[in-house]
């Protein structure tokens, strides 16, 4: 696919920022609280094609965490898609990305979280490179059974 001027992620951020601006303009003299969402992630070194990718992020916010997603794409693709992250234990969210094919050299991904006050925070974009000549890392040894739900819809606010 060809890259276009704005990706779905850029569109999502523009819509969310517009909604946030409208809400804060209508709030009168009550200043909006800055999000205190903290997202920590230790990016893997590489992936092996043909195997699913399990990613993990620690997400914390005193207002609570309503939603965590991992947006990803092959570097050659124009648009991001996402998988929902599930809470494996308090504050730790895990998600599984579909198996990349042999033609995928690089995967770009980031995490997006919505806190208990409906504020949206995202991480930097991470890059994960294919290295098929290496052993399959432990974090990538995921069962290939079952379907992975991949979506493109915008967050519901």
XYZ file of N, CA, C and O in Angstrom:
628
model
N 0.825 -1.184 0.000
C 0.000 0.000 0.000
C 0.867 1.245 0.000
O 1.919 1.254 0.603
N 0.397 2.271 -0.552
C 1.114 3.525 -0.661
C 0.841 4.387 0.568
O -0.253 4.388 1.102
N 1.821 5.117 1.015
C 1.612 6.025 2.139
C 0.882 7.263 1.673
O 1.153 7.788 0.615
N -0.045 7.745 2.480
C -0.772 8.966 2.179
C -0.368 10.029 3.188
O 0.280 9.742 4.174
N -0.805 11.256 2.949
C -0.425 12.383 3.796
C -0.795 12.200 5.245
O -0.106 12.658 6.125
N -1.916 11.533 5.532
C -2.283 11.344 6.928
C -2.720 9.909 7.152
O -3.505 9.364 6.403
N -2.155 9.297 8.151
C -2.502 7.924 8.483
C -3.731 7.919 9.381
O -4.152 8.951 9.888
N -4.290 6.749 9.597
C -5.454 6.630 10.479
C -5.093 7.093 11.886
O -5.897 7.700 12.576
N -3.854 6.825 12.311
C -3.431 7.265 13.642
C -3.454 8.787 13.745
O -3.936 9.340 14.725
N -2.972 9.471 12.705
C -2.988 10.930 12.686
C -4.415 11.441 12.740
O -4.735 12.399 13.441
N -5.295 10.781 12.008
C -6.709 11.164 12.011
C -7.331 10.954 13.388
O -8.089 11.787 13.867
N -6.998 9.840 14.036
C -7.514 9.557 15.381
C -7.066 10.647 16.341
O -7.867 11.188 17.098
N -5.772 10.959 16.310
C -5.258 11.995 17.214
C -5.911 13.345 16.946
O -6.256 14.072 17.877
N -6.132 13.704 15.677
C -6.765 14.980 15.338
C -8.184 15.040 15.881
O -8.603 16.049 16.459
N -8.930 13.951 15.726
C -10.309 13.920 16.234
C -10.316 14.008 17.754
O -11.078 14.779 18.341
N -9.459 13.229 18.400
C -9.418 13.236 19.862
C -8.989 14.593 20.413
O -9.533 15.069 21.413
N -8.047 15.235 19.739
C -7.609 16.558 20.191
C -8.723 17.578 19.993
O -8.933 18.451 20.834
N -9.474 17.478 18.885
C -10.599 18.390 18.643
C -11.664 18.225 19.714
O -12.189 19.210 20.241
N -11.991 16.968 20.031
C -12.994 16.708 21.075
C -12.506 17.258 22.414
O -13.260 17.908 23.138
N -11.247 17.024 22.740
C -10.688 17.533 23.995
C -10.747 19.056 24.056
O -11.063 19.638 25.088
N -10.434 19.716 22.938
C -10.470 21.175 22.879
C -11.889 21.682 23.084
O -12.110 22.625 23.847
N -12.857 21.046 22.426
C -14.254 21.472 22.586
C -14.722 21.299 24.025
O -15.395 22.158 24.571
N -14.348 20.187 24.646
C -14.747 19.943 26.031
C -14.128 20.987 26.940
O -14.796 21.561 27.790
N -12.843 21.291 26.757
C -12.191 22.267 27.631
C -12.704 23.688 27.382
O -12.774 24.490 28.299
N -13.116 24.011 26.152
C -13.685 25.334 25.875
C -15.057 25.482 26.526
O -15.436 26.574 26.957
N -15.799 24.403 26.614
C -17.126 24.436 27.219
C -17.088 24.289 28.733
O -18.109 24.416 29.391
N -15.953 24.023 29.293
C -15.850 23.782 30.729
C -15.855 25.069 31.548
O -15.893 25.020 32.764
N -15.828 26.212 30.914
C -15.837 27.477 31.648
C -14.510 27.729 32.318
O -13.464 27.584 31.727
N -14.539 28.090 33.601
C -13.314 28.454 34.304
C -12.636 27.275 34.985
O -11.649 27.449 35.673
N -13.161 26.076 34.801
C -12.557 24.909 35.425
C -11.427 24.402 34.523
O -11.672 23.980 33.402
N -10.179 24.501 34.991
C -9.075 24.047 34.151
C -9.083 22.521 34.028
O -9.393 21.819 34.983
N -8.758 22.040 32.844
C -8.687 20.602 32.624
C -7.441 20.050 33.301
O -6.379 20.665 33.263
N -7.595 18.908 33.928
C -6.467 18.245 34.585
C -5.599 17.586 33.515
O -6.093 16.959 32.586
N -4.321 17.788 33.611
C -3.393 17.131 32.702
C -3.416 15.631 32.990
O -3.438 15.231 34.151
N -3.424 14.807 31.953
C -3.423 13.369 32.200
C -2.157 12.952 32.936
O -1.073 13.455 32.650
N -2.323 12.079 33.894
C -1.178 11.562 34.645
C -0.947 10.100 34.304
O -0.450 9.330 35.120
N -1.309 9.745 33.096
C -1.160 8.364 32.651
C 0.302 8.085 32.349
O 0.945 8.827 31.615
N 0.782 7.008 32.917
C 2.166 6.585 32.676
C 2.126 5.259 31.927
O 1.467 4.317 32.364
N 2.802 5.212 30.793
C 2.888 3.987 30.000
C 4.363 3.623 29.874
O 5.152 4.404 29.347
N 4.717 2.448 30.375
C 6.107 1.973 30.287
C 6.137 0.713 29.422
O 5.288 -0.167 29.559
N 7.139 0.660 28.555
C 7.263 -0.483 27.647
C 8.726 -0.723 27.347
O 9.481 0.218 27.073
N 9.132 -1.964 27.414
C 10.493 -2.363 27.069
C 10.420 -3.053 25.704
O 9.996 -4.204 25.615
N 10.766 -2.339 24.621
C 10.587 -2.915 23.280
C 11.503 -4.116 23.033
O 12.658 -4.116 23.449
N 10.960 -5.135 22.371
C 11.796 -6.292 22.010
C 12.848 -5.891 20.980
O 12.717 -4.878 20.304
N 13.876 -6.710 20.837
C 14.964 -6.415 19.910
C 14.614 -6.728 18.460
O 15.069 -6.048 17.547
N 13.817 -7.788 18.218
C 13.523 -8.231 16.857
C 12.326 -9.175 16.880
O 11.872 -9.577 17.951
N 11.830 -9.525 15.684
C 10.811 -10.566 15.575
C 11.213 -11.548 14.482
O 12.038 -11.241 13.624
N 10.625 -12.736 14.549
C 10.815 -13.767 13.530
C 9.500 -13.891 12.783
O 8.440 -14.005 13.405
N 9.535 -13.828 11.455
C 8.300 -13.892 10.674
C 7.609 -15.238 10.857
O 8.242 -16.240 11.190
N 6.286 -15.227 10.651
C 5.503 -16.448 10.768
C 5.092 -16.781 12.184
O 4.424 -17.784 12.417
N 5.461 -15.970 13.154
C 5.109 -16.201 14.562
C 4.377 -14.973 15.094
O 4.740 -13.837 14.776
N 3.354 -15.201 15.911
C 2.627 -14.093 16.526
C 3.544 -13.319 17.464
O 4.533 -13.856 17.963
N 3.193 -12.070 17.695
C 4.020 -11.187 18.526
C 3.233 -10.773 19.762
O 2.160 -10.180 19.649
N 3.757 -11.086 20.934
C 3.121 -10.684 22.189
C 3.855 -9.447 22.714
O 5.068 -9.458 22.902
N 3.089 -8.371 22.921
C 3.661 -7.135 23.463
C 3.024 -6.844 24.816
O 1.872 -7.206 25.063
N 3.781 -6.166 25.653
C 3.344 -5.877 27.013
C 3.679 -4.431 27.356
O 4.722 -3.921 26.951
N 2.782 -3.788 28.110
C 3.026 -2.422 28.577
C 2.472 -2.279 29.988
O 1.413 -2.842 30.307
N 3.171 -1.544 30.810
C 2.687 -1.220 32.154
C 1.994 0.136 32.056
O 2.595 1.114 31.607
N 0.719 0.195 32.453
C -0.063 1.423 32.340
C -0.639 1.748 33.705
O -1.260 0.907 34.352
N -0.432 3.013 34.134
C -0.887 3.432 35.453
C -1.458 4.840 35.375
O -0.923 5.700 34.681
N -2.566 5.053 36.075
C -3.156 6.386 36.209
C -4.025 6.364 37.460
O -4.826 5.442 37.641
N -3.888 7.366 38.325
C -4.679 7.419 39.554
C -6.170 7.507 39.270
O -6.987 7.082 40.070
N -6.543 8.048 38.103
C -7.952 8.153 37.719
C -8.482 6.834 37.162
O -9.656 6.729 36.826
N -7.633 5.831 37.047
C -8.027 4.544 36.487
C -7.671 4.455 35.017
O -7.343 5.457 34.383
N -7.735 3.268 34.478
C -7.430 3.025 33.070
C -8.652 2.349 32.453
O -9.046 1.263 32.874
N -9.265 3.007 31.469
C -10.459 2.471 30.811
C -10.138 1.597 29.607
O -10.899 0.695 29.282
N -9.037 1.904 28.928
C -8.775 1.245 27.653
C -7.300 1.324 27.331
O -6.671 2.365 27.542
N -6.737 0.235 26.824
C -5.362 0.234 26.315
C -5.380 -0.520 24.990
O -5.957 -1.606 24.899
N -4.787 0.080 23.975
C -4.698 -0.524 22.649
C -3.270 -0.451 22.147
O -2.524 0.456 22.505
N -2.934 -1.393 21.274
C -1.663 -1.354 20.570
C -1.986 -1.125 19.095
O -2.619 -1.965 18.448
N -1.587 0.040 18.575
C -1.747 0.362 17.157
C -0.474 -0.070 16.447
O 0.628 0.200 16.930
N -0.627 -0.747 15.309
C 0.547 -1.258 14.608
C 0.306 -1.286 13.104
O -0.823 -1.201 12.633
N 1.409 -1.391 12.376
C 1.356 -1.546 10.924
C 2.711 -2.044 10.444
O 3.743 -1.838 11.100
N 2.692 -2.685 9.281
C 3.949 -2.981 8.610
C 4.464 -1.636 8.114
O 3.680 -0.773 7.715
N 5.751 -1.428 8.153
C 6.316 -0.124 7.794
C 5.917 0.310 6.389
O 5.859 1.497 6.095
N 5.598 -0.648 5.517
C 5.231 -0.332 4.145
C 3.774 0.097 4.011
O 3.353 0.562 2.962
N 2.982 -0.088 5.036
C 1.544 0.203 4.993
C 1.268 1.659 5.361
O 2.028 2.278 6.105
N 0.147 2.169 4.882
C -0.223 3.555 5.152
C -0.956 3.710 6.480
O -0.757 4.687 7.180
N -1.805 2.751 6.821
C -2.684 2.912 7.973
C -2.350 1.950 9.105
O -1.924 0.826 8.880
N -2.632 2.441 10.317
C -2.511 1.614 11.505
C -3.793 0.816 11.706
O -4.883 1.260 11.349
N -3.665 -0.353 12.300
C -4.783 -1.124 12.835
C -4.440 -1.361 14.300
O -3.341 -1.018 14.749
N -5.362 -1.911 15.069
C -5.047 -2.110 16.478
C -5.610 -3.401 17.026
O -6.520 -3.997 16.458
N -5.016 -3.821 18.143
C -5.553 -4.905 18.956
C -5.797 -4.330 20.343
O -5.062 -3.453 20.810
N -6.854 -4.819 20.977
C -7.132 -4.435 22.364
C -6.104 -5.122 23.256
O -5.748 -6.276 23.036
N -5.650 -4.408 24.262
C -4.744 -4.975 25.249
C -5.601 -5.415 26.436
O -6.562 -4.740 26.791
N -5.255 -6.538 27.033
C -5.994 -7.022 28.195
C -5.107 -6.941 29.431
O -3.889 -7.071 29.342
N -5.749 -6.723 30.565
C -5.024 -6.611 31.827
C -4.717 -8.015 32.344
O -5.615 -8.754 32.728
N -3.441 -8.365 32.306
C -3.009 -9.686 32.755
C -2.868 -9.714 34.283
O -3.121 -10.721 34.919
N -2.462 -8.610 34.838
C -2.365 -8.414 36.278
C -2.450 -6.917 36.493
O -2.450 -6.156 35.533
N -2.552 -6.473 37.703
C -2.752 -5.059 37.973
C -1.704 -4.206 37.270
O -0.518 -4.328 37.522
N -2.181 -3.375 36.338
C -1.317 -2.421 35.658
C -0.515 -2.970 34.493
O 0.166 -2.218 33.813
N -0.560 -4.272 34.247
C 0.182 -4.867 33.135
C -0.814 -5.277 32.058
O -1.724 -6.058 32.305
N -0.623 -4.742 30.853
C -1.523 -5.018 29.726
C -0.759 -5.763 28.651
O 0.383 -5.413 28.342
N -1.419 -6.792 28.091
C -0.792 -7.615 27.059
C -1.678 -7.668 25.829
O -2.895 -7.642 25.939
N -1.028 -7.733 24.679
C -1.736 -7.871 23.419
C -0.936 -8.746 22.478
O 0.287 -8.814 22.579
N -1.650 -9.413 21.582
C -0.993 -10.294 20.623
C -1.268 -9.786 19.213
O -2.426 -9.605 18.825
N -0.195 -9.549 18.473
C -0.291 -9.122 17.085
C -0.259 -10.343 16.180
O 0.384 -11.344 16.526
N -0.939 -10.289 15.034
C -0.916 -11.420 14.102
C 0.502 -11.707 13.606
O 1.377 -10.842 13.654
N 0.700 -12.902 13.111
C 2.007 -13.308 12.568
C 2.349 -12.486 11.336
O 1.602 -12.495 10.371
N 3.477 -11.793 11.347
C 3.886 -11.074 10.133
C 4.431 -12.059 9.100
O 5.059 -13.048 9.444
N 4.184 -11.767 7.837
C 4.683 -12.615 6.756
C 6.152 -12.349 6.471
O 6.751 -11.400 6.985
N 6.718 -13.167 5.627
C 8.145 -13.031 5.275
C 8.457 -11.724 4.565
O 9.581 -11.249 4.602
N 7.459 -11.121 3.913
C 7.685 -9.860 3.197
C 7.745 -8.658 4.143
O 8.204 -7.586 3.758
N 7.309 -8.825 5.379
C 7.319 -7.724 6.357
C 8.701 -7.616 6.979
O 9.151 -8.523 7.672
N 9.359 -6.499 6.738
C 10.708 -6.291 7.288
C 10.681 -5.565 8.618
O 11.524 -5.797 9.479
N 9.715 -4.641 8.767
C 9.658 -3.812 9.970
C 8.202 -3.610 10.385
O 7.345 -3.405 9.533
N 7.965 -3.651 11.680
C 6.641 -3.340 12.230
C 6.790 -2.088 13.081
O 7.699 -1.997 13.911
N 5.906 -1.131 12.860
C 5.857 0.082 13.674
C 4.644 -0.046 14.586
O 3.583 -0.491 14.143
N 4.800 0.328 15.849
C 3.679 0.218 16.780
C 3.786 1.264 17.883
O 4.845 1.845 18.120
N 2.655 1.513 18.536
C 2.597 2.406 19.687
C 1.422 1.988 20.550
O 0.569 1.217 20.122
N 1.387 2.489 21.770
C 0.299 2.181 22.689
C -0.528 3.431 22.921
O 0.012 4.542 22.988
N -1.824 3.244 23.048
C -2.752 4.328 23.344
C -3.568 3.902 24.551
O -4.039 2.763 24.627
N -3.715 4.808 25.522
C -4.512 4.520 26.720
C -5.518 5.637 26.944
O -5.242 6.807 26.650
N -6.693 5.274 27.440
C -7.720 6.232 27.838
C -7.908 6.048 29.336
O -8.186 4.937 29.805
N -7.738 7.137 30.093
C -7.843 7.021 31.546
C -9.293 7.150 32.016
O -10.207 7.309 31.223
N -9.493 7.100 33.330
C -10.825 7.162 33.926
C -11.548 8.468 33.700
O -12.767 8.550 33.900
N -10.849 9.499 33.284
C -11.465 10.798 32.981
C -11.584 11.010 31.475
O -11.730 12.139 31.010
N -11.462 9.926 30.711
C -11.583 9.939 29.240
C -10.483 10.752 28.549
O -10.664 11.227 27.434
N -9.344 10.907 29.200
C -8.203 11.574 28.584
C -7.360 10.530 27.854
O -7.174 9.424 28.351
N -6.863 10.903 26.686
C -6.127 9.981 25.830
C -4.639 10.297 25.876
O -4.232 11.449 25.750
N -3.837 9.254 26.035
C -2.380 9.386 26.051
C -1.813 8.306 25.142
O -2.306 7.176 25.128
N -0.796 8.660 24.364
C -0.143 7.652 23.529
C 1.362 7.717 23.737
O 1.898 8.718 24.202
N 2.013 6.636 23.375
C 3.469 6.558 23.498
C 4.121 7.016 22.202
O 3.443 7.306 21.220
N 5.410 7.019 22.215
C 6.180 7.219 20.997
C 5.940 6.022 20.081
O 5.392 4.999 20.509
N 6.354 6.124 18.841
C 6.262 5.006 17.921
C 7.514 4.147 18.092
O 8.628 4.668 18.150
N 7.307 2.852 18.222
C 8.416 1.896 18.328
C 8.577 1.180 16.992
O 7.633 1.054 16.231
N 9.786 0.688 16.749
C 10.066 -0.029 15.520
C 10.654 -1.388 15.861
O 11.566 -1.498 16.675
N 10.116 -2.421 15.229
C 10.546 -3.793 15.479
C 10.971 -4.397 14.144
O 10.195 -4.410 13.190
N 12.218 -4.861 14.058
C 12.766 -5.366 12.787
C 12.778 -6.901 12.758
O 12.973 -7.541 13.777
N 12.596 -7.424 11.570
C 12.614 -8.873 11.351
C 14.047 -9.380 11.315
O 14.923 -8.768 10.711
N 14.278 -10.509 11.986
C 15.566 -11.193 11.934
C 15.281 -12.687 11.954
O 15.348 -13.328 13.004
N 14.959 -13.240 10.797
C 14.579 -14.647 10.693
C 15.725 -15.619 10.963
O 15.486 -16.782 11.266
N 16.955 -15.142 10.853
C 18.086 -16.043 11.072
C 18.344 -16.308 12.560
O 19.118 -17.183 12.911
N 17.672 -15.574 13.436
C 17.842 -15.775 14.882
C 16.776 -16.733 15.395
O 15.794 -17.023 14.727
N 16.986 -17.216 16.629
C 16.008 -18.086 17.268
C 14.753 -17.296 17.608
O 14.818 -16.084 17.847
N 13.613 -17.994 17.668
C 12.363 -17.353 18.061
C 12.484 -16.985 19.540
O 12.717 -17.851 20.385
N 12.352 -15.681 19.875
C 12.488 -15.271 21.271
C 11.329 -15.803 22.123
O 10.238 -16.076 21.614
N 11.555 -15.943 23.415
C 10.547 -16.491 24.332
C 9.241 -15.707 24.276
O 8.159 -16.293 24.285
N 9.307 -14.375 24.187
C 8.094 -13.555 24.165
C 7.284 -13.750 22.890
O 6.122 -13.387 22.820
N 7.885 -14.352 21.860
C 7.186 -14.564 20.599
C 6.694 -16.009 20.461
O 6.076 -16.364 19.467
N 6.915 -16.827 21.458
C 6.450 -18.210 21.419
C 5.016 -18.250 21.957
O 4.757 -18.602 23.091
N 4.093 -17.841 21.077
C 2.680 -17.707 21.406
C 1.912 -18.751 20.610
O 2.222 -18.998 19.451
N 0.892 -19.320 21.212
C 0.061 -20.304 20.513
C -0.547 -19.679 19.261
O -0.971 -18.527 19.271
N -0.600 -20.457 18.204
C -1.196 -19.966 16.958
C -2.682 -20.325 16.874
O -3.314 -20.100 15.856
N -3.239 -20.863 17.948
C -4.655 -21.223 17.961
C -5.519 -20.004 18.252
O -5.108 -19.098 18.970
N -6.713 -19.992 17.690
C -7.662 -18.912 17.932
C -7.444 -17.742 16.994
O -6.419 -17.627 16.333
N -8.451 -16.896 16.953
C -8.404 -15.705 16.109
C -7.899 -14.506 16.887
O -8.099 -14.416 18.097
N -7.295 -13.574 16.174
C -6.880 -12.295 16.758
C -7.770 -11.231 16.143
O -7.828 -11.099 14.918
N -8.479 -10.485 16.985
C -9.380 -9.436 16.512
C -8.574 -8.168 16.246
O -8.054 -7.552 17.168
N -8.464 -7.790 14.972
C -7.753 -6.583 14.563
C -8.799 -5.596 14.072
O -9.683 -5.956 13.306
N -8.732 -4.326 14.536
C -9.751 -3.342 14.203
C -9.140 -2.057 13.682
O -7.952 -1.797 13.850
N -10.011 -1.226 13.101
C -9.596 0.089 12.621
C -10.507 1.198 13.155
O -10.296 2.348 12.847
N -11.483 0.864 13.980
C -12.451 1.865 14.460
C -11.818 2.847 15.435
O -10.821 2.535 16.087
N -12.422 4.015 15.555
C -11.955 5.034 16.483
C -12.411 4.709 17.895
O -13.431 4.051 18.083
N -11.669 5.172 18.921
C -12.103 4.956 20.294
C -13.453 5.613 20.535
O -13.734 6.695 20.037
N -14.322 4.950 21.301
C -15.635 5.507 21.630
C -15.509 6.344 22.888
O -15.047 5.888 23.906
N -15.930 7.593 22.792
C -15.848 8.523 23.933
C -17.232 8.910 24.376
O -18.115 9.091 23.675
